Amino acid sequence: MIKIEQTRNDFENDIGPLVKSFFPEQEVCFKAILPKKGISKKEGQYLQQEIEYYLFVIIEEHVMRLIFSNAKKESIFDVSDQADLAEKPEYRNVIKRLLYHALSAYTKKELPWGAQTGVRPAKIALDRLELGWQEKEIADFMKEHYLCSKEKIELSIKIAKKEASLLAKLQDKKGYSIYIGIAFCPSKCLYCSFPSYPLEKFGGLMDDYLLALFKEIDYASNCITKKQLQTVYVGGGTPTALDEKHLEMLLKKIRDTLDFTYVQEFTVEAGRPDSLTMEKLHLLKQYGVTRISVNPQTMNQKTLDLIGRYHCVEDVKRAFAMARQAGHNNINMDLIMGLPGEDIKHVVHTLDEIGKLSPDSLTVHTLALKRASNLTIYKEKYQTLPKNTKEMIRLAAEFTENHGYFPYYLYRQKNMTGNLENVGYALPEKEGLYNILMMEERQTILALGAGATSKYVFPTGGRIERTDNCKSIVDYIERIEEMIGRKRDFLKKEEKNLLG
């Protein structure tokens, strides 16, 4: 554990993730203090018993002092930055740069994304491209302000350029999107922290859940009348965990209730191969679904068994073949780099098998150690997390380039192994538009279902607001009128501002 004591308590969300990036195997906790030079003998004894590292963060206007202590030694780093601190966002960047320099000096490590801890690095490049900046200006900015590596800066700019061209065609400012969450899954994956409930235990709630969800869909059909509905995304959980009868009920409700006049993309995650049947795939096609996902995560059976994916490698191949047979011509597959027990040869095998299938897009995730996942809760059981995730990501990027895929969206998460990223790659004209709109926060996304968070993007001032639905399926069912009321109250108050 690393215990952090700081003279300012308003930078925990900046300091914590960066410290964690340098010390991924350590827990981080905070305590506010007054400035001091070191630790007492009594504290040192406590550290020896409980805490591996003690970090004091002393923040002044342009200067940061960091004192690292453990049972063996104490190291002191004084770093300074003369940037203009007039605005708090820039102050945060200064704090992170100072901390990065000190942590890098202490650990003798550099991070691919430098001091950049946000989830949307491509947004930094996209915003500036649209302001008319040249690529070199953007690269210099990301290097100076975030200390990003040359490789990651180039990736960000490459993706931002692709996003800009797709968004211009979409005319995204005219529209909004709808996300519909189906909170059921065949089983709970080891690494998952999303609201999802195993069918074996919660399947009896399916009728009541859909009844509540349909009320929310009814509300969503006419609550935003002056913008075009442009994309619809059904995620989860696993939407195809619904049986054929309930899946058709859902698809019919969506198509009968929502206005699809301007919809350019209708996506349904069919992520778990063990949830797919030919009848379900035909239903998806019948109701106009234009994009699906069939997600193996890995093509190594031992890993699938370990992470709680109750299907085999052959199920992936069979499900993909059925989807093609049913007429689906825009199929995404998700892979995760850095799964427990995997090394380079496992990744090479997975990529070889994916190459034989030829999906239309491929999303390459870096394993994120999410606090609420079983992988983190029971981490003592999984001590074989790979140390070479960077090489795995490099192999995946090389594979996509060799097979004609182009990177089109990018995001990061907290506690990602290797301080890396998730990248979506696609063949031409097969990009996931919703992914870009959601990740780059380009338009309002009305989110329906248990655990769903609506995000309201205001056209001026960079303002974004959220309303949340409760995560529990039972609570969602019982409190559906309250969930609808939250959206209604917000939109009533902010309708004029949202329209600009």
Short mmCIF file of C-alpha atoms in Angstrom, two decimals:
data_model
loop_
_atom_site.label_atom_id
_atom_site.label_comp_id
_atom_site.label_asym_id
_atom_site.label_seq_id
_atom_site.Cartn_x
_atom_site.Cartn_y
_atom_site.Cartn_z
CA MET A 1 0.00 0.00 0.00
CA ILE A 2 1.03 3.59 -0.66
CA LYS A 3 -0.24 6.11 1.84
CA ILE A 4 -0.32 9.64 0.41
CA GLU A 5 -0.45 12.69 2.63
CA GLN A 6 -0.90 16.03 0.89
CA THR A 7 -1.15 19.70 1.70
CA ARG A 8 -3.98 20.11 -0.84
CA ASN A 9 -6.93 17.71 -0.97
CA ASP A 10 -8.47 18.92 -4.24
CA PHE A 11 -6.11 17.00 -6.52
CA GLU A 12 -6.71 13.43 -5.39
CA ASN A 13 -8.30 12.48 -8.72
CA ASP A 14 -5.16 13.70 -10.48
CA ILE A 15 -2.53 12.43 -8.06
CA GLY A 16 -4.07 9.02 -7.34
CA PRO A 17 -4.24 7.65 -10.93
CA LEU A 18 -0.73 8.87 -11.73
CA VAL A 19 0.78 7.28 -8.62
CA LYS A 20 -1.11 4.09 -9.43
CA SER A 21 0.32 4.11 -12.95
CA PHE A 22 3.85 4.01 -11.57
CA PHE A 23 2.97 1.51 -8.83
CA PRO A 24 0.23 -0.66 -10.43
CA GLU A 25 0.39 -3.41 -7.82
CA GLN A 26 -0.03 -1.06 -4.85
CA GLU A 27 -3.22 0.17 -3.23
CA VAL A 28 -3.38 3.96 -2.78
CA CYS A 29 -4.99 5.82 0.13
CA PHE A 30 -5.07 9.52 1.01
CA LYS A 31 -4.84 11.65 4.13
CA ALA A 32 -4.70 15.48 4.27
CA ILE A 33 -1.81 16.95 6.30
CA LEU A 34 0.03 20.15 7.02
CA PRO A 35 3.48 20.47 5.40
CA LYS A 36 6.22 18.55 7.12
CA LYS A 37 9.69 17.33 6.28
CA GLY A 38 9.62 13.66 7.10
CA ILE A 39 8.11 10.92 9.21
CA SER A 40 8.41 10.20 12.89
CA LYS A 41 9.95 7.10 14.37
CA LYS A 42 6.52 5.92 15.44
CA GLU A 43 5.16 6.40 11.92
CA GLY A 44 8.14 4.53 10.54
CA GLN A 45 7.37 1.54 12.74
CA TYR A 46 3.78 1.64 11.52
CA LEU A 47 4.93 1.77 7.92
CA GLN A 48 7.11 -1.26 8.41
CA GLN A 49 4.09 -3.25 9.53
CA GLU A 50 1.35 -1.97 7.23
CA ILE A 51 2.51 0.24 4.37
CA GLU A 52 5.22 -0.27 1.81
CA TYR A 53 5.52 3.38 0.72
CA TYR A 54 4.70 6.65 2.37
CA LEU A 55 4.39 9.66 0.04
CA PHE A 56 4.18 13.25 1.22
CA VAL A 57 2.96 15.72 -1.43
CA ILE A 58 3.64 19.35 -0.56
CA ILE A 59 2.09 21.68 -3.15
CA GLU A 60 2.89 25.36 -3.47
CA GLU A 61 2.23 27.77 -6.33
CA HIS A 62 4.88 26.63 -8.81
CA VAL A 63 6.72 24.05 -6.75
CA MET A 64 6.05 20.55 -5.53
CA ARG A 65 8.08 18.65 -2.95
CA LEU A 66 7.65 14.91 -2.81
CA ILE A 67 9.04 12.84 0.04
CA PHE A 68 9.08 9.08 -0.51
CA SER A 69 9.63 6.99 2.58
CA ASN A 70 9.72 3.32 3.38
CA ALA A 71 11.39 1.23 6.03
CA LYS A 72 14.76 1.45 4.28
CA LYS A 73 15.21 5.01 3.05
CA GLU A 74 13.72 8.42 2.39
CA SER A 75 13.99 10.21 -0.98
CA ILE A 76 13.16 13.87 -1.52
CA PHE A 77 12.34 15.46 -4.89
CA ASP A 78 11.80 19.18 -5.46
CA VAL A 79 10.34 20.02 -8.88
CA SER A 80 9.07 23.27 -10.37
CA ASP A 81 7.05 24.46 -13.37
CA GLN A 82 6.70 28.05 -14.52
CA ALA A 83 3.48 27.64 -16.52
CA ASP A 84 0.68 30.17 -16.20
CA LEU A 85 -1.53 29.00 -13.35
CA ALA A 86 -4.36 31.46 -13.90
CA GLU A 87 -6.86 28.72 -14.71
CA LYS A 88 -7.47 25.65 -12.59
CA PRO A 89 -7.40 23.15 -15.49
CA GLU A 90 -3.87 24.31 -16.29
CA TYR A 91 -2.99 24.16 -12.60
CA ARG A 92 -4.04 20.51 -12.62
CA ASN A 93 -1.75 19.85 -15.58
CA VAL A 94 1.13 21.53 -13.78
CA ILE A 95 0.52 19.38 -10.69
CA LYS A 96 0.52 16.24 -12.82
CA ARG A 97 3.67 17.23 -14.68
CA LEU A 98 5.49 17.96 -11.43
CA LEU A 99 4.36 14.65 -9.96
CA TYR A 100 5.27 12.77 -13.13
CA HIS A 101 8.84 14.12 -13.13
CA ALA A 102 9.33 13.19 -9.48
CA LEU A 103 7.79 9.71 -9.82
CA SER A 104 9.80 9.05 -12.98
CA ALA A 105 13.01 10.05 -11.22
CA TYR A 106 12.17 7.84 -8.24
CA THR A 107 11.14 4.74 -10.22
CA LYS A 108 13.46 5.24 -13.21
CA LYS A 109 10.39 4.61 -15.43
CA GLU A 110 8.60 6.56 -18.15
CA LEU A 111 4.94 6.09 -19.09
CA PRO A 112 3.64 5.93 -22.68
CA TRP A 113 0.99 8.57 -21.98
CA GLY A 114 3.18 10.65 -19.68
CA ALA A 115 1.15 12.72 -17.21
CA GLN A 116 -2.05 12.33 -19.24
CA THR A 117 -4.57 10.58 -16.98
CA GLY A 118 -7.80 11.40 -18.84
CA VAL A 119 -9.82 8.80 -20.71
CA ARG A 120 -10.02 10.74 -24.01
CA PRO A 121 -6.54 11.62 -25.31
CA ALA A 122 -7.73 11.72 -28.92
CA LYS A 123 -10.21 14.44 -27.93
CA ILE A 124 -7.27 16.72 -27.15
CA ALA A 125 -6.10 16.35 -30.74
CA LEU A 126 -9.60 16.43 -32.30
CA ASP A 127 -10.61 19.66 -30.57
CA ARG A 128 -7.48 21.38 -31.84
CA LEU A 129 -7.75 20.01 -35.36
CA GLU A 130 -11.22 21.56 -35.55
CA LEU A 131 -9.78 24.86 -34.35
CA GLY A 132 -7.38 24.83 -37.30
CA TRP A 133 -4.21 23.75 -35.52
CA GLN A 134 -1.49 22.08 -37.57
CA GLU A 135 -0.41 18.55 -36.65
CA LYS A 136 2.98 19.74 -35.42
CA GLU A 137 1.33 22.30 -33.15
CA ILE A 138 -0.86 19.58 -31.65
CA ALA A 139 2.12 17.26 -31.21
CA ASP A 140 4.15 19.99 -29.49
CA PHE A 141 1.21 20.81 -27.21
CA MET A 142 0.69 17.19 -26.13
CA LYS A 143 4.40 16.76 -25.51
CA GLU A 144 4.73 19.98 -23.51
CA HIS A 145 1.51 19.77 -21.50
CA TYR A 146 1.11 16.01 -21.02
CA LEU A 147 4.62 14.62 -21.61
CA CYS A 148 3.15 11.98 -23.95
CA SER A 149 5.46 9.74 -25.96
CA LYS A 150 5.93 10.35 -29.67
CA GLU A 151 4.19 7.06 -30.47
CA LYS A 152 1.04 7.92 -28.51
CA ILE A 153 0.90 11.47 -29.85
CA GLU A 154 1.02 10.13 -33.41
CA LEU A 155 -1.73 7.60 -32.59
CA SER A 156 -3.94 10.34 -31.11
CA ILE A 157 -3.57 12.60 -34.13
CA LYS A 158 -4.13 9.74 -36.59
CA ILE A 159 -7.38 8.78 -34.84
CA ALA A 160 -8.50 12.40 -34.47
CA LYS A 161 -8.16 12.93 -38.22
CA LYS A 162 -10.28 9.84 -38.93
CA GLU A 163 -12.88 10.94 -36.38
CA ALA A 164 -13.05 14.43 -37.87
CA SER A 165 -13.82 13.06 -41.34
CA LEU A 166 -16.54 10.71 -40.03
CA LEU A 167 -18.16 13.36 -37.83
CA ALA A 168 -18.28 15.84 -40.70
CA LYS A 169 -20.28 13.35 -42.77
CA LEU A 170 -22.57 12.59 -39.86
CA GLN A 171 -23.21 16.28 -39.04
CA ASP A 172 -23.20 15.21 -35.41
CA LYS A 173 -24.26 18.57 -33.96
CA LYS A 174 -27.72 18.09 -35.46
CA GLY A 175 -28.35 14.89 -33.60
CA TYR A 176 -28.43 12.83 -30.44
CA SER A 177 -28.06 9.12 -29.64
CA ILE A 178 -29.85 6.58 -27.47
CA TYR A 179 -28.17 3.86 -25.43
CA ILE A 180 -30.30 0.96 -24.16
CA GLY A 181 -28.78 -1.25 -21.47
CA ILE A 182 -29.73 -4.89 -20.99
CA ALA A 183 -28.34 -5.82 -17.60
CA PHE A 184 -28.37 -9.62 -17.98
CA CYS A 185 -25.43 -11.89 -18.79
CA PRO A 186 -24.92 -15.66 -19.10
CA SER A 187 -22.27 -15.31 -16.37
CA LYS A 188 -20.12 -12.64 -14.70
CA CYS A 189 -16.69 -12.28 -16.27
CA LEU A 190 -13.70 -12.09 -13.96
CA TYR A 191 -12.60 -8.61 -15.10
CA CYS A 192 -16.08 -7.03 -15.39
CA SER A 193 -17.38 -4.22 -13.18
CA PHE A 194 -20.43 -3.25 -15.27
CA PRO A 195 -23.96 -3.67 -13.90
CA SER A 196 -24.75 -7.16 -15.16
CA TYR A 197 -26.70 -9.95 -13.55
CA PRO A 198 -26.31 -13.70 -14.30
CA LEU A 199 -29.39 -15.26 -15.90
CA GLU A 200 -29.25 -18.26 -13.61
CA LYS A 201 -30.04 -16.07 -10.61
CA PHE A 202 -31.91 -13.09 -12.10
CA GLY A 203 -33.56 -14.47 -15.23
CA GLY A 204 -36.94 -14.52 -13.52
CA LEU A 205 -36.92 -10.71 -13.55
CA MET A 206 -36.69 -10.46 -17.35
CA ASP A 207 -40.38 -9.72 -17.97
CA ASP A 208 -40.54 -7.05 -15.27
CA TYR A 209 -37.27 -5.52 -16.44
CA LEU A 210 -38.47 -5.18 -20.02
CA LEU A 211 -41.79 -3.77 -18.85
CA ALA A 212 -39.94 -1.01 -16.96
CA LEU A 213 -37.50 -0.47 -19.84
CA PHE A 214 -40.37 -0.12 -22.31
CA LYS A 215 -41.80 2.71 -20.20
CA GLU A 216 -38.46 4.47 -20.44
CA ILE A 217 -38.29 3.89 -24.20
CA ASP A 218 -41.78 5.41 -24.53
CA TYR A 219 -40.56 8.50 -22.69
CA ALA A 220 -37.36 8.67 -24.77
CA SER A 221 -39.33 8.59 -28.02
CA ASN A 222 -40.54 12.18 -27.70
CA CYS A 223 -38.50 13.93 -25.01
CA ILE A 224 -35.98 15.43 -27.49
CA THR A 225 -37.95 16.73 -30.45
CA LYS A 226 -35.69 19.33 -32.05
CA LYS A 227 -32.72 17.07 -32.80
CA GLN A 228 -32.35 13.99 -35.01
CA LEU A 229 -31.88 10.55 -33.50
CA GLN A 230 -28.72 9.41 -35.32
CA THR A 231 -27.48 6.24 -33.59
CA VAL A 232 -29.06 3.60 -31.35
CA TYR A 233 -26.83 1.30 -29.31
CA VAL A 234 -28.10 -1.70 -27.33
CA GLY A 235 -25.45 -2.83 -24.86
CA GLY A 236 -25.17 -4.53 -21.53
CA GLY A 237 -24.59 -6.87 -19.96
CA THR A 238 -25.39 -9.02 -22.95
CA PRO A 239 -28.54 -8.10 -24.93
CA THR A 240 -28.57 -11.50 -26.63
CA ALA A 241 -28.76 -13.14 -23.20
CA LEU A 242 -32.49 -12.49 -23.71
CA ASP A 243 -34.26 -15.53 -25.15
CA GLU A 244 -35.75 -15.30 -28.65
CA LYS A 245 -39.17 -14.23 -27.41
CA HIS A 246 -37.87 -11.41 -25.22
CA LEU A 247 -35.28 -10.29 -27.76
CA GLU A 248 -37.97 -9.90 -30.40
CA MET A 249 -40.15 -7.99 -27.91
CA LEU A 250 -37.25 -5.59 -27.32
CA LEU A 251 -36.35 -5.10 -30.98
CA LYS A 252 -39.99 -4.61 -31.99
CA LYS A 253 -40.47 -2.05 -29.19
CA ILE A 254 -37.40 -0.12 -30.32
CA ARG A 255 -38.40 -0.01 -33.98
CA ASP A 256 -42.09 0.70 -33.33
CA THR A 257 -41.43 3.45 -30.77
CA LEU A 258 -38.31 5.35 -31.81
CA ASP A 259 -38.09 7.50 -34.95
CA PHE A 260 -35.49 5.87 -37.21
CA THR A 261 -35.78 8.46 -39.99
CA TYR A 262 -32.24 9.78 -39.49
CA VAL A 263 -30.66 6.79 -37.74
CA GLN A 264 -27.38 5.91 -39.44
CA GLU A 265 -26.33 3.08 -37.14
CA PHE A 266 -28.26 0.53 -35.06
CA THR A 267 -25.89 -1.57 -32.97
CA VAL A 268 -26.62 -4.56 -30.74
CA GLU A 269 -23.89 -6.19 -28.69
CA ALA A 270 -24.15 -9.93 -29.29
CA GLY A 271 -20.95 -10.24 -27.34
CA ARG A 272 -21.22 -13.67 -25.77
CA PRO A 273 -21.03 -16.45 -28.38
CA ASP A 274 -22.83 -18.81 -25.98
CA SER A 275 -25.85 -16.47 -26.09
CA LEU A 276 -26.34 -16.66 -29.87
CA THR A 277 -28.67 -18.78 -31.95
CA MET A 278 -29.47 -18.56 -35.62
CA GLU A 279 -32.99 -17.40 -34.75
CA LYS A 280 -31.63 -14.50 -32.69
CA LEU A 281 -29.26 -13.50 -35.49
CA HIS A 282 -32.11 -13.54 -38.00
CA LEU A 283 -34.20 -11.40 -35.62
CA LEU A 284 -31.40 -8.82 -35.39
CA LYS A 285 -31.26 -8.66 -39.18
CA GLN A 286 -35.05 -8.59 -39.54
CA TYR A 287 -35.36 -5.54 -37.28
CA GLY A 288 -32.67 -3.56 -39.09
CA VAL A 289 -29.65 -3.94 -36.83
CA THR A 290 -26.67 -2.72 -38.86
CA ARG A 291 -23.78 -3.60 -36.55
CA ILE A 292 -23.18 -6.37 -33.99
CA SER A 293 -20.33 -7.58 -31.78
CA VAL A 294 -19.26 -11.19 -31.28
CA ASN A 295 -16.58 -10.94 -28.61
CA PRO A 296 -14.11 -13.75 -27.92
CA GLN A 297 -11.71 -11.62 -25.75
CA THR A 298 -9.17 -14.42 -26.33
CA MET A 299 -8.98 -17.56 -28.45
CA ASN A 300 -7.22 -19.58 -25.74
CA GLN A 301 -9.50 -22.03 -23.99
CA LYS A 302 -7.64 -22.12 -20.68
CA THR A 303 -7.99 -18.34 -20.38
CA LEU A 304 -11.70 -18.43 -21.27
CA ASP A 305 -12.27 -20.94 -18.49
CA LEU A 306 -10.32 -18.81 -16.01
CA ILE A 307 -12.11 -15.52 -16.74
CA GLY A 308 -15.61 -16.98 -16.52
CA ARG A 309 -16.55 -17.02 -20.21
CA TYR A 310 -18.77 -20.09 -20.35
CA HIS A 311 -18.09 -20.86 -23.98
CA CYS A 312 -15.33 -22.54 -25.94
CA VAL A 313 -13.21 -21.33 -28.82
CA GLU A 314 -15.28 -23.35 -31.27
CA ASP A 315 -18.41 -21.52 -30.07
CA VAL A 316 -16.80 -18.25 -31.19
CA LYS A 317 -16.12 -19.62 -34.64
CA ARG A 318 -19.59 -21.11 -34.93
CA ALA A 319 -21.33 -17.91 -33.76
CA PHE A 320 -19.33 -15.79 -36.20
CA ALA A 321 -20.12 -18.14 -39.10
CA MET A 322 -23.83 -18.09 -38.20
CA ALA A 323 -23.80 -14.27 -38.11
CA ARG A 324 -22.32 -14.15 -41.62
CA GLN A 325 -24.84 -16.74 -42.79
CA ALA A 326 -27.67 -14.60 -41.34
CA GLY A 327 -26.47 -11.68 -43.47
CA HIS A 328 -24.56 -9.55 -40.94
CA ASN A 329 -21.87 -7.62 -42.80
CA ASN A 330 -20.60 -5.36 -40.01
CA ILE A 331 -19.33 -7.54 -37.17
CA ASN A 332 -16.99 -6.30 -34.46
CA MET A 333 -14.86 -8.51 -32.24
CA ASP A 334 -13.35 -7.47 -28.89
CA LEU A 335 -9.99 -8.70 -27.64
CA ILE A 336 -8.32 -8.07 -24.28
CA MET A 337 -4.56 -7.85 -23.95
CA GLY A 338 -3.05 -8.70 -20.57
CA LEU A 339 -5.45 -11.38 -19.35
CA PRO A 340 -4.21 -13.54 -16.45
CA GLY A 341 -1.81 -16.28 -17.48
CA GLU A 342 -1.38 -15.11 -21.08
CA ASP A 343 1.93 -14.31 -22.72
CA ILE A 344 3.04 -13.35 -26.22
CA LYS A 345 2.45 -16.79 -27.72
CA HIS A 346 -1.18 -16.71 -26.52
CA VAL A 347 -1.72 -13.33 -28.18
CA VAL A 348 -0.11 -14.51 -31.42
CA HIS A 349 -2.45 -17.53 -31.43
CA THR A 350 -5.51 -15.34 -30.81
CA LEU A 351 -4.58 -12.96 -33.61
CA ASP A 352 -3.95 -15.85 -36.00
CA GLU A 353 -7.43 -17.24 -35.28
CA ILE A 354 -9.08 -13.81 -35.62
CA GLY A 355 -7.33 -13.35 -38.97
CA LYS A 356 -9.04 -16.50 -40.27
CA LEU A 357 -12.47 -15.08 -39.34
CA SER A 358 -11.89 -11.57 -40.81
CA PRO A 359 -14.26 -9.44 -38.70
CA ASP A 360 -15.17 -6.00 -40.03
CA SER A 361 -13.77 -4.23 -36.98
CA LEU A 362 -11.63 -5.16 -34.03
CA THR A 363 -11.51 -3.44 -30.65
CA VAL A 364 -8.28 -4.13 -28.79
CA HIS A 365 -8.60 -3.54 -25.05
CA THR A 366 -5.86 -3.38 -22.46
CA LEU A 367 -6.90 -5.16 -19.27
CA ALA A 368 -8.08 -2.64 -16.67
CA LEU A 369 -7.98 -3.71 -13.04
CA LYS A 370 -11.38 -2.36 -12.01
CA ARG A 371 -12.04 -2.02 -8.32
CA ALA A 372 -15.43 -3.77 -8.41
CA SER A 373 -14.29 -6.72 -10.54
CA ASN A 374 -13.62 -10.16 -9.10
CA LEU A 375 -10.15 -10.00 -10.65
CA THR A 376 -9.32 -7.14 -8.27
CA ILE A 377 -11.35 -8.31 -5.27
CA TYR A 378 -9.67 -11.73 -5.33
CA LYS A 379 -6.40 -10.59 -6.82
CA GLU A 380 -4.32 -12.83 -4.56
CA LYS A 381 -5.59 -15.77 -6.65
CA TYR A 382 -4.35 -14.24 -9.92
CA GLN A 383 -0.67 -13.46 -9.57
CA THR A 384 0.12 -14.22 -13.21
CA LEU A 385 -0.84 -10.91 -14.85
CA PRO A 386 1.48 -10.31 -17.83
CA LYS A 387 4.34 -7.84 -17.58
CA ASN A 388 4.68 -7.44 -21.37
CA THR A 389 1.31 -5.92 -22.25
CA LYS A 390 3.04 -3.20 -24.27
CA GLU A 391 4.42 -5.83 -26.65
CA MET A 392 0.97 -7.43 -26.89
CA ILE A 393 -0.57 -4.08 -27.89
CA ARG A 394 2.20 -3.58 -30.44
CA LEU A 395 1.49 -7.00 -31.98
CA ALA A 396 -2.24 -6.21 -32.20
CA ALA A 397 -1.56 -2.86 -33.88
CA GLU A 398 0.78 -4.54 -36.36
CA PHE A 399 -1.86 -7.21 -37.06
CA THR A 400 -4.57 -4.65 -37.79
CA GLU A 401 -2.33 -2.66 -40.12
CA ASN A 402 -1.37 -5.81 -42.04
CA HIS A 403 -5.03 -6.79 -42.43
CA GLY A 404 -6.30 -3.42 -43.68
CA TYR A 405 -7.86 -2.05 -40.48
CA PHE A 406 -7.49 1.62 -39.53
CA PRO A 407 -7.63 2.99 -35.96
CA TYR A 408 -10.72 5.18 -35.54
CA TYR A 409 -11.37 5.66 -31.82
CA LEU A 410 -9.40 5.52 -28.60
CA TYR A 411 -10.05 5.63 -24.91
CA ARG A 412 -8.28 4.90 -21.66
CA GLN A 413 -9.41 3.68 -18.24
CA LYS A 414 -8.05 3.89 -14.74
CA ASN A 415 -5.62 1.18 -13.66
CA MET A 416 -4.88 -0.11 -17.16
CA THR A 417 -1.94 -2.48 -17.24
CA GLY A 418 1.15 -0.87 -18.71
CA ASN A 419 -0.47 2.61 -18.70
CA LEU A 420 -1.83 1.79 -22.16
CA GLU A 421 -5.16 2.21 -23.99
CA ASN A 422 -8.10 0.68 -25.86
CA VAL A 423 -8.25 1.22 -29.62
CA GLY A 424 -11.01 0.51 -32.11
CA TYR A 425 -9.83 -0.56 -35.57
CA ALA A 426 -12.12 -0.93 -38.60
CA LEU A 427 -12.13 -1.68 -42.28
CA PRO A 428 -13.25 1.27 -44.46
CA GLU A 429 -16.91 2.24 -43.89
CA LYS A 430 -17.21 -0.20 -40.94
CA GLU A 431 -16.44 2.22 -38.09
CA GLY A 432 -18.73 2.34 -35.06
CA LEU A 433 -20.21 5.86 -35.12
CA TYR A 434 -21.74 5.60 -31.64
CA ASN A 435 -18.31 4.80 -30.21
CA ILE A 436 -16.91 8.08 -31.54
CA LEU A 437 -19.92 10.16 -30.48
CA MET A 438 -19.83 8.73 -26.98
CA MET A 439 -16.09 8.83 -26.44
CA GLU A 440 -15.49 12.29 -27.86
CA GLU A 441 -18.62 13.68 -26.14
CA ARG A 442 -19.97 15.10 -29.37
CA GLN A 443 -23.68 14.87 -28.70
CA THR A 444 -26.23 14.11 -26.03
CA ILE A 445 -26.67 10.41 -25.30
CA LEU A 446 -29.94 9.47 -23.65
CA ALA A 447 -29.26 6.26 -21.69
CA LEU A 448 -31.99 3.81 -20.73
CA GLY A 449 -31.93 0.75 -18.48
CA ALA A 450 -30.42 -0.27 -15.15
CA GLY A 451 -27.04 1.32 -14.50
CA ALA A 452 -27.26 3.58 -17.56
CA THR A 453 -25.95 7.16 -17.38
CA SER A 454 -27.36 9.82 -19.69
CA LYS A 455 -24.86 12.43 -20.81
CA TYR A 456 -26.11 15.84 -21.94
CA VAL A 457 -23.66 17.74 -24.13
CA PHE A 458 -24.27 21.49 -24.35
CA PRO A 459 -23.34 23.12 -27.66
CA THR A 460 -21.48 26.04 -26.08
CA GLY A 461 -19.05 26.34 -23.21
CA GLY A 462 -17.97 22.70 -23.11
CA ARG A 463 -20.55 21.92 -20.44
CA ILE A 464 -21.60 18.29 -19.85
CA GLU A 465 -24.17 17.09 -17.33
CA ARG A 466 -25.34 13.61 -16.35
CA THR A 467 -28.36 11.83 -14.92
CA ASP A 468 -27.99 8.29 -13.60
CA ASN A 469 -30.28 5.30 -13.41
CA CYS A 470 -29.90 3.05 -10.37
CA LYS A 471 -27.73 -0.02 -10.94
CA SER A 472 -29.81 -2.67 -9.25
CA ILE A 473 -32.32 -4.42 -11.52
CA VAL A 474 -34.81 -4.66 -8.66
CA ASP A 475 -34.46 -0.97 -7.80
CA TYR A 476 -34.73 0.00 -11.48
CA ILE A 477 -37.97 -1.95 -11.85
CA GLU A 478 -39.49 -0.55 -8.67
CA ARG A 479 -38.32 3.04 -9.26
CA ILE A 480 -38.76 3.38 -13.02
CA GLU A 481 -41.00 6.45 -12.70
CA GLU A 482 -38.26 8.12 -10.66
CA MET A 483 -35.67 7.28 -13.36
CA ILE A 484 -37.90 8.84 -16.02
CA GLY A 485 -38.58 11.81 -13.75
CA ARG A 486 -34.87 12.56 -13.40
CA LYS A 487 -34.57 12.94 -17.16
CA ARG A 488 -37.83 14.85 -17.50
CA ASP A 489 -36.89 17.34 -14.78
CA PHE A 490 -33.42 17.89 -16.22
CA LEU A 491 -34.59 18.35 -19.80
CA LYS A 492 -37.40 20.67 -18.76
CA LYS A 493 -34.90 22.87 -16.97
CA GLU A 494 -32.18 22.78 -19.64
CA GLU A 495 -33.98 22.33 -22.97
CA LYS A 496 -33.18 25.81 -24.32
CA ASN A 497 -29.51 25.58 -23.28
CA LEU A 498 -29.12 22.14 -24.83
CA LEU A 499 -30.37 23.41 -28.16
CA GLY A 500 -27.97 26.33 -28.09
#
